[in-house]
mmCIF file of C-alpha atoms and ligand atoms in Angstrom:
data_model
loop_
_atom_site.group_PDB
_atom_site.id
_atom_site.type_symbol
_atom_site.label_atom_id
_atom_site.label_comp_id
_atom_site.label_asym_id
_atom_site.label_seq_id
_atom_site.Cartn_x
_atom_site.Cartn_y
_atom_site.Cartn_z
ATOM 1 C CA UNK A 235 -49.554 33.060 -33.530
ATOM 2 C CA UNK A 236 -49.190 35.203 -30.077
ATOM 3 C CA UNK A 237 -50.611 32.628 -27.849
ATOM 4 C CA UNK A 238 -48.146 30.337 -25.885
ATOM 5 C CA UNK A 239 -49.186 26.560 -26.802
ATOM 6 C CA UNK A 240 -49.758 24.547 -23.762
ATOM 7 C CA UNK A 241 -47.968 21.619 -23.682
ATOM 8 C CA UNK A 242 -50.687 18.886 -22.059
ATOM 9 C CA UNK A 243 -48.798 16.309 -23.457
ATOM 10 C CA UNK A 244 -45.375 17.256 -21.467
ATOM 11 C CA UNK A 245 -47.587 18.247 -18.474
ATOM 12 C CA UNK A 246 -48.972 14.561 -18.425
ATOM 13 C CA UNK A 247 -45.636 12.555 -18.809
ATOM 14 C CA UNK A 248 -44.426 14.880 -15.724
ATOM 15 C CA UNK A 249 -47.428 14.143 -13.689
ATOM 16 C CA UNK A 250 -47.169 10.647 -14.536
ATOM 17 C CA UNK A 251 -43.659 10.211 -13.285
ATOM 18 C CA UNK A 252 -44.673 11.775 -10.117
ATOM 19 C CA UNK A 253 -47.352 9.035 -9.739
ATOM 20 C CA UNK A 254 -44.868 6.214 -10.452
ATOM 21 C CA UNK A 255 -42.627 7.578 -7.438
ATOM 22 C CA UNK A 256 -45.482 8.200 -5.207
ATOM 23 C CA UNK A 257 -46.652 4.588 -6.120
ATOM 24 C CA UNK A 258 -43.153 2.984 -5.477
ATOM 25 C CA UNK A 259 -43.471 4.844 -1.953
ATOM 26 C CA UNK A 260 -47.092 3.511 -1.399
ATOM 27 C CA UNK A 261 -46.086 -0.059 -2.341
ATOM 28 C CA UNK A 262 -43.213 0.112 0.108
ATOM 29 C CA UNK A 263 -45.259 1.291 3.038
ATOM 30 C CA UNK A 264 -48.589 -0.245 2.316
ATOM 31 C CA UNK A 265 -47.030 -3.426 0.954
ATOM 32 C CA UNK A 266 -49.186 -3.939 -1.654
ATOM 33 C CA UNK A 267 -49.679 -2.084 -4.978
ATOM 34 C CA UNK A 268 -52.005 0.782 -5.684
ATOM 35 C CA UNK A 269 -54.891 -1.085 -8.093
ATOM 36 C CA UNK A 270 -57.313 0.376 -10.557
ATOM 37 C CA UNK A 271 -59.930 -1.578 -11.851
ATOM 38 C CA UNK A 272 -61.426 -0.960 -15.062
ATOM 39 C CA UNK A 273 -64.747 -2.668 -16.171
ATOM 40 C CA UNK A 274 -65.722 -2.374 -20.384
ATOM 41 C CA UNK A 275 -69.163 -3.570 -21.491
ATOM 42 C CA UNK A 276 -69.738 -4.340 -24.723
ATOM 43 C CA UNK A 277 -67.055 -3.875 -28.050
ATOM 44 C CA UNK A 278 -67.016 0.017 -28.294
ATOM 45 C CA UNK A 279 -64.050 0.516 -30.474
ATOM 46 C CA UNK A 280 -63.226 3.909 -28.600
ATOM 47 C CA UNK A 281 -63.279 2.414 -25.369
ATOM 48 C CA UNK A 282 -61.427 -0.977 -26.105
ATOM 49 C CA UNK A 283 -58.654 1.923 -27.415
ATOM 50 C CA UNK A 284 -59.322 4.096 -23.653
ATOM 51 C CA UNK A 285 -59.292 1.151 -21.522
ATOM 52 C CA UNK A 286 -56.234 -0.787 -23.407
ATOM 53 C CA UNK A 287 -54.266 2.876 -23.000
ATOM 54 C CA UNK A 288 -55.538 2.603 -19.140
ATOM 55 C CA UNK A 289 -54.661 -0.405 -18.554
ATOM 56 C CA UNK A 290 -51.040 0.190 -19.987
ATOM 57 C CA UNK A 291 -50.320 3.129 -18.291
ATOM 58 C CA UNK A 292 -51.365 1.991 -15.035
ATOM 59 C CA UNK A 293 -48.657 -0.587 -14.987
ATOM 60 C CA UNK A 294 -46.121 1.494 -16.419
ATOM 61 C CA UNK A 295 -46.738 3.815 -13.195
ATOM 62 C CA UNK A 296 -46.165 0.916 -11.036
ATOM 63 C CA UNK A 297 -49.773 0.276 -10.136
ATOM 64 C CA UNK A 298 -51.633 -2.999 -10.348
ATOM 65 C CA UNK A 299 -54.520 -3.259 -13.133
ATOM 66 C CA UNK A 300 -57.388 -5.207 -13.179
ATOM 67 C CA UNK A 301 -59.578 -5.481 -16.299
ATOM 68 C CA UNK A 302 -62.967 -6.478 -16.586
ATOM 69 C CA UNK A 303 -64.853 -7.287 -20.039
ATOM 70 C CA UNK A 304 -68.044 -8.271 -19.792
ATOM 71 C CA UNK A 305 -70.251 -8.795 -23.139
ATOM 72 C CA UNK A 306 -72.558 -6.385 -24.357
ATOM 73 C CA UNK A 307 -75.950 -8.395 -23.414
ATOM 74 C CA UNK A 308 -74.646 -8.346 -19.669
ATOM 75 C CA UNK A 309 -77.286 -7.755 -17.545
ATOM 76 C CA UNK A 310 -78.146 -4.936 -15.254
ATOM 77 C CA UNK A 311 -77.967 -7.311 -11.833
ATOM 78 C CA UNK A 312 -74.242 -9.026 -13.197
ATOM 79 C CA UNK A 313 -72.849 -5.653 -13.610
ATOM 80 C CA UNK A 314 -74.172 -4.653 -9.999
ATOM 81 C CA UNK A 315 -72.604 -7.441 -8.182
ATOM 82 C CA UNK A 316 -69.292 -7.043 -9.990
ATOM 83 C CA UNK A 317 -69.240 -3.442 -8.741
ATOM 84 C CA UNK A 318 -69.861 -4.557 -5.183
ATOM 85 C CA UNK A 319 -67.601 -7.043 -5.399
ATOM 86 C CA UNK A 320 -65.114 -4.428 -6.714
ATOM 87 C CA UNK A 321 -66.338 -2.213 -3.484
ATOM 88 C CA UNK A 322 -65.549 -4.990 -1.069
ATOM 89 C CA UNK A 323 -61.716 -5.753 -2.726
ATOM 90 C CA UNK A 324 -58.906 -4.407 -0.445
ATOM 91 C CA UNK A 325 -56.859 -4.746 -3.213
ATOM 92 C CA UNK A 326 -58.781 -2.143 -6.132
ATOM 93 C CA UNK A 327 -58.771 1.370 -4.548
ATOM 94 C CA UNK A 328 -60.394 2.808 -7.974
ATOM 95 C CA UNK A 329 -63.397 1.764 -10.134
ATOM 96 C CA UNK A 330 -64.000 3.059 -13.295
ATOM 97 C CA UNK A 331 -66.841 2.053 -15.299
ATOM 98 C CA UNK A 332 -65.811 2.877 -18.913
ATOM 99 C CA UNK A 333 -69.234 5.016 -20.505
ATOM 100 C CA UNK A 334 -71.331 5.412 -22.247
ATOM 101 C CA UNK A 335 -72.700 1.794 -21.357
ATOM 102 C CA UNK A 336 -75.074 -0.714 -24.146
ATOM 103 C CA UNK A 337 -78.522 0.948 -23.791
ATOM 104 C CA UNK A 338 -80.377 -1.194 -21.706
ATOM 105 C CA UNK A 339 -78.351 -0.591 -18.851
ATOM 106 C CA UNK A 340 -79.096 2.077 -16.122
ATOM 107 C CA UNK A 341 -75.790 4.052 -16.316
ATOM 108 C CA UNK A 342 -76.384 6.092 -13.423
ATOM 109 C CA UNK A 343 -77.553 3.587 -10.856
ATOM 110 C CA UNK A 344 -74.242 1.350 -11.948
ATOM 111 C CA UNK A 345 -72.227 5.134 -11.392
ATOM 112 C CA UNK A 346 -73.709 5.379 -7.836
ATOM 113 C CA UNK A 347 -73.413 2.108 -6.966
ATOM 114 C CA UNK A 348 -69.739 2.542 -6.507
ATOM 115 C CA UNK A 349 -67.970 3.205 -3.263
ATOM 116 C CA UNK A 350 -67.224 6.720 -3.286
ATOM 117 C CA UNK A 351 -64.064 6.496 -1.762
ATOM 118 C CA UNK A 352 -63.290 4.670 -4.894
ATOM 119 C CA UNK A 353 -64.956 6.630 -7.589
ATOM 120 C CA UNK A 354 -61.859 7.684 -9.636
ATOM 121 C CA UNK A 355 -63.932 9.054 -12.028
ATOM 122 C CA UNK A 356 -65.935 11.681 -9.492
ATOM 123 C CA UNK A 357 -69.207 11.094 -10.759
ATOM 124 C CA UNK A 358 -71.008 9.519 -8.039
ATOM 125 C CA UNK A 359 -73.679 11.386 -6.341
ATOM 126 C CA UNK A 360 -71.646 11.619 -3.231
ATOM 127 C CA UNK A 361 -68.539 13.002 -4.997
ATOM 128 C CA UNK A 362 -70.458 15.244 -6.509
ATOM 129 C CA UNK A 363 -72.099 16.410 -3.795
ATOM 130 C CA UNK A 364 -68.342 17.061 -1.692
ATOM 131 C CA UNK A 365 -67.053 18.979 -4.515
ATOM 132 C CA UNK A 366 -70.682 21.466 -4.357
ATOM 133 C CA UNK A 367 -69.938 21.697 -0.843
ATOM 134 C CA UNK A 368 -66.402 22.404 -1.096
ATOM 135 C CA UNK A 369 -65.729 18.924 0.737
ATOM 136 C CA UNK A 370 -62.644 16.584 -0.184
ATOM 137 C CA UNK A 371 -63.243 13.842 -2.573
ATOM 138 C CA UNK A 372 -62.337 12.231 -5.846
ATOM 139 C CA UNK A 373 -62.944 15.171 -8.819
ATOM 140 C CA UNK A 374 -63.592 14.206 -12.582
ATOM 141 C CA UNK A 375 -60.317 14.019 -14.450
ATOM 142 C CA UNK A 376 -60.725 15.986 -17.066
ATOM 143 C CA UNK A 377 -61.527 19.146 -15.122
ATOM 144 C CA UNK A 378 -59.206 18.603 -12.712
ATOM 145 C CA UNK A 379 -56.326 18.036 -15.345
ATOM 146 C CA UNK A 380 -57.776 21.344 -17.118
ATOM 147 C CA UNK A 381 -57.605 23.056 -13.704
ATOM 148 C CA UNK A 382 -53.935 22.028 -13.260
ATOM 149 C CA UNK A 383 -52.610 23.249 -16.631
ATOM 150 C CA UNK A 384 -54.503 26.465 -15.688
ATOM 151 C CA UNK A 385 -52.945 26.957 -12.356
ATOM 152 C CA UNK A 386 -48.981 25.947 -13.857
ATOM 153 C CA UNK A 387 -49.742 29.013 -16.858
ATOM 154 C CA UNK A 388 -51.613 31.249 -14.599
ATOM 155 C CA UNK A 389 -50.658 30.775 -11.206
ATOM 156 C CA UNK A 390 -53.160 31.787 -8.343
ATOM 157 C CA UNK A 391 -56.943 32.238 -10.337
ATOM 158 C CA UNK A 392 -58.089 34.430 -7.578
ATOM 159 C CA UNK A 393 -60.465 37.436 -9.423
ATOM 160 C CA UNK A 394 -60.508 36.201 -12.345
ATOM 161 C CA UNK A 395 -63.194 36.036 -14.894
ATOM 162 C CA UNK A 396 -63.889 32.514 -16.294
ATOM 163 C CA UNK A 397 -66.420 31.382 -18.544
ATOM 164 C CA UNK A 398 -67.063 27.797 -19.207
ATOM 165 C CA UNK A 399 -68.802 26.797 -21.911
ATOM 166 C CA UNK A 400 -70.806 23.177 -21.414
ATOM 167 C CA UNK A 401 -72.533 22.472 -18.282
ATOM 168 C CA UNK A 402 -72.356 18.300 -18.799
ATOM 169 C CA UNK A 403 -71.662 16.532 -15.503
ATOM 170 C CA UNK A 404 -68.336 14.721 -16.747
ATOM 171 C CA UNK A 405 -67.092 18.095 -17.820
ATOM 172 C CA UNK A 406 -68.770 21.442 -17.849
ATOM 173 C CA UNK A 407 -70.402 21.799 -14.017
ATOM 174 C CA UNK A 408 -67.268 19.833 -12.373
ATOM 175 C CA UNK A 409 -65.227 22.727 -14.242
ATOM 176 C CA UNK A 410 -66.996 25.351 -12.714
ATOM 177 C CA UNK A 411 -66.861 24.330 -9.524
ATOM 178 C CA UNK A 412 -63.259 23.769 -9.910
ATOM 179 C CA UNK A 413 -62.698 27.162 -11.046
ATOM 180 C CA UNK A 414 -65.555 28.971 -8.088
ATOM 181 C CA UNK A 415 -63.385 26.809 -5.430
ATOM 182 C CA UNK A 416 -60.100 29.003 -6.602
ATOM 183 C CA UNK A 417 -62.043 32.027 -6.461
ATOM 184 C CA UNK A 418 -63.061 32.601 -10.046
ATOM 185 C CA UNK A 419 -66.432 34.633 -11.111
ATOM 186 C CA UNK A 420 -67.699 32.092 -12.724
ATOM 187 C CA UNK A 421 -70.258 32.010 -15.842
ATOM 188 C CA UNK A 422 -71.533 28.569 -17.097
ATOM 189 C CA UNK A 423 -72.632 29.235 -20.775
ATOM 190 C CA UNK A 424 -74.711 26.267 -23.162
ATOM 191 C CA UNK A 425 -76.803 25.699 -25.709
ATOM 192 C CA UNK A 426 -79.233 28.359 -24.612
ATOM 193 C CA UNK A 427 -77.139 30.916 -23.718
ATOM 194 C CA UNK A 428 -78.081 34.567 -24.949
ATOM 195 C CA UNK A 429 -74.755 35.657 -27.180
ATOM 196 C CA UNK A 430 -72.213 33.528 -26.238
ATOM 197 C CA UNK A 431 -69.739 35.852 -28.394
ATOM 198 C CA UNK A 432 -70.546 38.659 -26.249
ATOM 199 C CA UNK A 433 -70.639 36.180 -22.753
ATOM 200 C CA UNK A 434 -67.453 34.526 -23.451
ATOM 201 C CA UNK A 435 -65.504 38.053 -24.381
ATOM 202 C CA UNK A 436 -65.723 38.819 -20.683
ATOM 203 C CA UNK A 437 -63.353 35.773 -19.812
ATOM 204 C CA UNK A 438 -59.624 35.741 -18.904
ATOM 205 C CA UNK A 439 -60.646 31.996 -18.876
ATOM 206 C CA UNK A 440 -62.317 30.590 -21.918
ATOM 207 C CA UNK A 441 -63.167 26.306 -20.980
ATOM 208 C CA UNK A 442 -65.190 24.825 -23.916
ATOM 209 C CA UNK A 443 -66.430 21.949 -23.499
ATOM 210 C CA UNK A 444 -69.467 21.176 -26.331
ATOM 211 C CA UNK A 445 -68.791 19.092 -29.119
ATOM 212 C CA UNK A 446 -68.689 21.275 -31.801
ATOM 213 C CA UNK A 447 -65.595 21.936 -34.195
ATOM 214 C CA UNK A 448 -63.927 24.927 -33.915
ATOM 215 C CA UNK A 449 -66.792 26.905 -32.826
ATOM 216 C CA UNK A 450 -65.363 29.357 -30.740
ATOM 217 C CA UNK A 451 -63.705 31.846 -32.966
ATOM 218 C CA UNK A 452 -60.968 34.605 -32.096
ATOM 219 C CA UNK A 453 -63.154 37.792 -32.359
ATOM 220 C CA UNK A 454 -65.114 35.814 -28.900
ATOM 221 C CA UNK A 455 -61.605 35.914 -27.141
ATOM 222 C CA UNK A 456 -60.358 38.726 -25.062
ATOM 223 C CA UNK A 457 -56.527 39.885 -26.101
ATOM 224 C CA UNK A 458 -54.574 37.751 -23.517
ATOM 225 C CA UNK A 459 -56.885 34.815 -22.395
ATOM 226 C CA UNK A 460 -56.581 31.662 -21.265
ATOM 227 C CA UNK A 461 -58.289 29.157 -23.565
ATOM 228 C CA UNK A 462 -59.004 25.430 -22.825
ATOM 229 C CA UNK A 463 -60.357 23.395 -25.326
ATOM 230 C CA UNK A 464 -61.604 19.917 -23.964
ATOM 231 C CA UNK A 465 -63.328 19.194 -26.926
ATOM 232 C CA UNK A 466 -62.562 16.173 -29.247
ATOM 233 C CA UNK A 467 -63.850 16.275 -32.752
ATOM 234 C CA UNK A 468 -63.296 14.051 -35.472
ATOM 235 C CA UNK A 469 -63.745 16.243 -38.950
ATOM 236 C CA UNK A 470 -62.850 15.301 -42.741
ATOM 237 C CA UNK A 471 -59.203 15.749 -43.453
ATOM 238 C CA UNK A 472 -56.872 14.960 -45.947
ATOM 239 C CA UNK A 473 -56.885 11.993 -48.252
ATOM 240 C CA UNK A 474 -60.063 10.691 -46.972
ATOM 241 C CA UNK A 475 -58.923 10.486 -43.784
ATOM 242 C CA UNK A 476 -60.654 11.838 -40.202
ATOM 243 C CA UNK A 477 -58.197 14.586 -37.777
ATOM 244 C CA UNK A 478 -59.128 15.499 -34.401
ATOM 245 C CA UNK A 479 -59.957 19.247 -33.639
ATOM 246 C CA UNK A 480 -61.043 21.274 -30.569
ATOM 247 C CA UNK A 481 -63.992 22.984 -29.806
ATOM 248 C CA UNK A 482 -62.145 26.220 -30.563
ATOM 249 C CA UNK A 483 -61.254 27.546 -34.180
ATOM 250 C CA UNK A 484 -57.560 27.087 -33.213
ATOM 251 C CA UNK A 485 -55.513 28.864 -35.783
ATOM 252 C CA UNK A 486 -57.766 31.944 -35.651
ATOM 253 C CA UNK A 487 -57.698 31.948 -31.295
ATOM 254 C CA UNK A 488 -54.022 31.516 -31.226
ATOM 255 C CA UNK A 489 -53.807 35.085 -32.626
ATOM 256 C CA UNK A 490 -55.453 36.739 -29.931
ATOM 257 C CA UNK A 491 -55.136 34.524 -26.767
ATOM 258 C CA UNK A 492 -52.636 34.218 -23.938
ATOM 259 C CA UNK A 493 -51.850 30.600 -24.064
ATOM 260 C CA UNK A 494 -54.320 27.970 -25.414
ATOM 261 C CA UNK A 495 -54.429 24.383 -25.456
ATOM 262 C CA UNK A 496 -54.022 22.488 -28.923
ATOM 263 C CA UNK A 497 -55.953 19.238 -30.150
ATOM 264 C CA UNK A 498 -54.726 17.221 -29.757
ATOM 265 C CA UNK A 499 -51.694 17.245 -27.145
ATOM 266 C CA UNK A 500 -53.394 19.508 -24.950
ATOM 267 C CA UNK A 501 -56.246 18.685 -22.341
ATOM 268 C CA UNK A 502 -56.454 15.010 -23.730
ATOM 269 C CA UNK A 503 -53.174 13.457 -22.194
ATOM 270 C CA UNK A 504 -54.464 15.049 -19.025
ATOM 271 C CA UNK A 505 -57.400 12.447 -18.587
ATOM 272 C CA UNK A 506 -55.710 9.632 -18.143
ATOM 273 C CA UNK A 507 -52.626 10.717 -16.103
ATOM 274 C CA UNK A 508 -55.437 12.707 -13.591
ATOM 275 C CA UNK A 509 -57.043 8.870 -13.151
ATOM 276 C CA UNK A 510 -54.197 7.575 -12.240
ATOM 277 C CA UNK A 511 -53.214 10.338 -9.762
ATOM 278 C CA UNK A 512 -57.378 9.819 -8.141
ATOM 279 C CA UNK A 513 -56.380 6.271 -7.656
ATOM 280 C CA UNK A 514 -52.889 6.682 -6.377
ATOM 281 C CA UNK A 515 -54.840 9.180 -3.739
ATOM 282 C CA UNK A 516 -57.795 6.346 -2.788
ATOM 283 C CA UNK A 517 -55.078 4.077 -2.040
ATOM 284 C CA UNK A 518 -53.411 6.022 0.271
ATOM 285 C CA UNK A 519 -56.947 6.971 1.706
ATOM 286 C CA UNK A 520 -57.898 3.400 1.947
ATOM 287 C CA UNK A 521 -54.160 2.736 3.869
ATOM 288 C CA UNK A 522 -54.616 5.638 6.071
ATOM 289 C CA UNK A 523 -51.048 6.803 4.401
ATOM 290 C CA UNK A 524 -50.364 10.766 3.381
ATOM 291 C CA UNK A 525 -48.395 10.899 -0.188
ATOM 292 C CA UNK A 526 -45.473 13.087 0.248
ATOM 293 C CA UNK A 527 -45.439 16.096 -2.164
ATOM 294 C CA UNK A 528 -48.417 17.263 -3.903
ATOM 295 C CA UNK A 529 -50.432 15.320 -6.919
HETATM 296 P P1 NAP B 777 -71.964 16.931 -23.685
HETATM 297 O O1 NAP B 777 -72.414 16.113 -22.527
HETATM 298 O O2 NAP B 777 -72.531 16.684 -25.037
HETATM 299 O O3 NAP B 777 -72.234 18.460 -23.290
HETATM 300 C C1 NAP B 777 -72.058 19.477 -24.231
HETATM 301 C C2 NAP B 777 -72.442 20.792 -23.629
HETATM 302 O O4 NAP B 777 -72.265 21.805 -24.634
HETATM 303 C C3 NAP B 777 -73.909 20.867 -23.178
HETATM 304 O O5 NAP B 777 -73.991 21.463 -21.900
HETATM 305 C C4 NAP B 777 -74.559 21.742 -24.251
HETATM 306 O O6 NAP B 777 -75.580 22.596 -23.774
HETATM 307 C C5 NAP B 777 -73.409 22.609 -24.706
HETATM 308 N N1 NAP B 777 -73.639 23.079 -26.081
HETATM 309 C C6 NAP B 777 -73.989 22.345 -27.160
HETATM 310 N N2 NAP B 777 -74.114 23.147 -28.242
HETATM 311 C C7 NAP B 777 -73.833 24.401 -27.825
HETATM 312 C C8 NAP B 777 -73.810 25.661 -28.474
HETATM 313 N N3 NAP B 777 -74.089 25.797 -29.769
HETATM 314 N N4 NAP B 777 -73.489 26.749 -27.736
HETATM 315 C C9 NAP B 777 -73.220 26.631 -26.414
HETATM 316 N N5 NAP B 777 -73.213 25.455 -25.743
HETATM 317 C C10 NAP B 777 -73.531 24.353 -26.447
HETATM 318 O O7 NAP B 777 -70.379 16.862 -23.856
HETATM 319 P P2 NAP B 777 -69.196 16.614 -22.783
HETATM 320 O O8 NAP B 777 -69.206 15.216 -22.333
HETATM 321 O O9 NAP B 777 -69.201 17.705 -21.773
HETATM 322 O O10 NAP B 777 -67.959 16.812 -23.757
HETATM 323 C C11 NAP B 777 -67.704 18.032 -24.416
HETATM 324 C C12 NAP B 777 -66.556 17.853 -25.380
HETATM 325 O O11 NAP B 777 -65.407 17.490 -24.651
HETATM 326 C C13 NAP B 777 -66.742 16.760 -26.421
HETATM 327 O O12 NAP B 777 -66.097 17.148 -27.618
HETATM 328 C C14 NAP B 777 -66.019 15.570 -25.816
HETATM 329 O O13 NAP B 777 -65.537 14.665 -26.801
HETATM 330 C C15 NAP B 777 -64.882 16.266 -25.149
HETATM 331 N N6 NAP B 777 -64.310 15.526 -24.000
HETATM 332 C C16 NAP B 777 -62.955 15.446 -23.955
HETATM 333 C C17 NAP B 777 -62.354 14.792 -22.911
HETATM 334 C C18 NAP B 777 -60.852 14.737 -22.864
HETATM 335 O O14 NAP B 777 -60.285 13.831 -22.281
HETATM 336 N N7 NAP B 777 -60.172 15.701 -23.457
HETATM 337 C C19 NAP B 777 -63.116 14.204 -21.896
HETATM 338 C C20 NAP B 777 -64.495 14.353 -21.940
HETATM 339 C C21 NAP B 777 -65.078 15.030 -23.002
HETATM 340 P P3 NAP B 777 -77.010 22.045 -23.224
HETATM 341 O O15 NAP B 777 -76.716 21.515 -21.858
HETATM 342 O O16 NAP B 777 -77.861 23.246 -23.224
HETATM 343 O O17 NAP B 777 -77.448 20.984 -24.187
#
């Protein structure tokens, strides 16, 4: 293997840290805790695992947590007026909704339907809209963590060629705007894409982002890129038993790549550590306070 491994994991508990300082400084000045509330419907194994993790790790940075489990039959209006009474509490500065939500909800009118200024998650219509236009606002965390472990391994991004492959909103178009707002030439590949091989050997920055096991493969990398690989993909391993791989054939990439991310312990541990950092910002929004040092 050439590639340096980038260490999400270590990036995460570092970032975290910094968020329980800055949160010890908010709750001195403000007076009150930084809170993130976090609202489950239904019994998702996956997400009772996300929000317990949540939930845990927003104490352990010194913020306050506030759960919400509603059953799986909740209806459309209940959820709504949770939300806006989530909107009107001075003490939550973050909402998440926890997705995908039981079918017969309407996930994107429950997304929208939260304050932006407390749309930790960035995928409100308005937060979307400020990161198109360049605007501050709250970004999706994923992205944003992606974008960080880019900028610590690469420094400034200015010029270079990055190719993202994915263009979902949690992920894929977030990531590209990301990357255009550091002055990256930017190429959003998917499922229609004309050779992606040839498309993604241009890049000095390969993000995948699709869903599919180790489908990008090392004679699609350019000698020296940066590789990201937000995928999460549960395959057959040994003894029965399921292991987690990227989106990128990672023993095969290493070989010709700069630095890539593994899977796990690469852009995962970013997710969570990036919400709590979007919440630790709201709350200093919402108490008209500046956080010293950069998140
Ligand atoms: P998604 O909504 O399913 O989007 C997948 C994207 O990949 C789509 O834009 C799709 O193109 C594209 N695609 C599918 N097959 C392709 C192919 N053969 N060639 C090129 N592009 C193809 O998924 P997502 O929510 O963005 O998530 C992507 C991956 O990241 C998943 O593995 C997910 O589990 C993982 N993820 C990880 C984290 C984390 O914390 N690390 C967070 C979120 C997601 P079309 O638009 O044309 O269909």
């Amino acid at each position: 293997m050439s590639a340096v491994p980038i260490d999400g994991k270590a990036f995460a508990e570092g970032l975290r840290a910094r968020i329980a300082t800055q949160a010890a400084a908010f709750e001195a000045q403000a007076g009150r805790k930084a809170g993130l509330a976090v609202v489950l419907v239904g019994e998702d194994p996956a997400s009772e695992v996300y929000v317990r993790s949540k939930g845990r790790q927003t104490i352990a940075c010194g913020m306050a947590s506030f759960e919400h489990k509603l059953p799986a039959e909740t209806r459309q209006a209940d959820l709504l007026a949770l939300v806006a009474r989530l909107n009107a509490d001075p003490a939550v500065d973050g909402i998440l909704v926890q997705l995908p939500l039981p079918g017969h909800l309407d996930e994107q009118a429950v997304v929208a339907a939260i304050d932006p200024s407390k749309d930790v998650d960035g995928l409100t219509p308005v937060s979307s809209g400020r990161l198109a236009l360049g605007q501050n606002g709250l970004v999706p965390c994923t992205p944003l963590g992606s974008l960080m472990l880019l900028k610590d391994r690469l420094g400034d991004l200015t010029g270079l060629e990055a190719v993202v492959i994915g263009r979902s909103i949690l992920v894929g178009k977030p990531m590209a705007q990301l990357l255009l707002a550091e002055n990256c030439t930017v190429t959003i590949a998917h499922s229609r894409t004309r050779d992606l091989a040839a498309v993604v050997r241009r890049a000095d920055i390969v993000v995948a982002a699709v869903g599919r096991a180790e489908m990008v493969k090392a004679d699609w990398i350019k000698p020296g890129a940066c590789v990201i690989d937000v995928g999460i993909n549960r395959v057959p391993g040994e003894g029965g038993k399921t292991r987690l791989v990227g989106d990128v054939d990672f023993a095969g990439v290493a070989e010709v790549a700069g630095a890539i991310t593994p899977v796990p312990g690469g852009v995962g541990p970013m997710t969570i550590a990036v919400l709590l950092r979007n919440a630790l910002v709201a709350a200093a929004d919402h108490a008209g306070l500046t956080l010293a040092g950069g998140l």
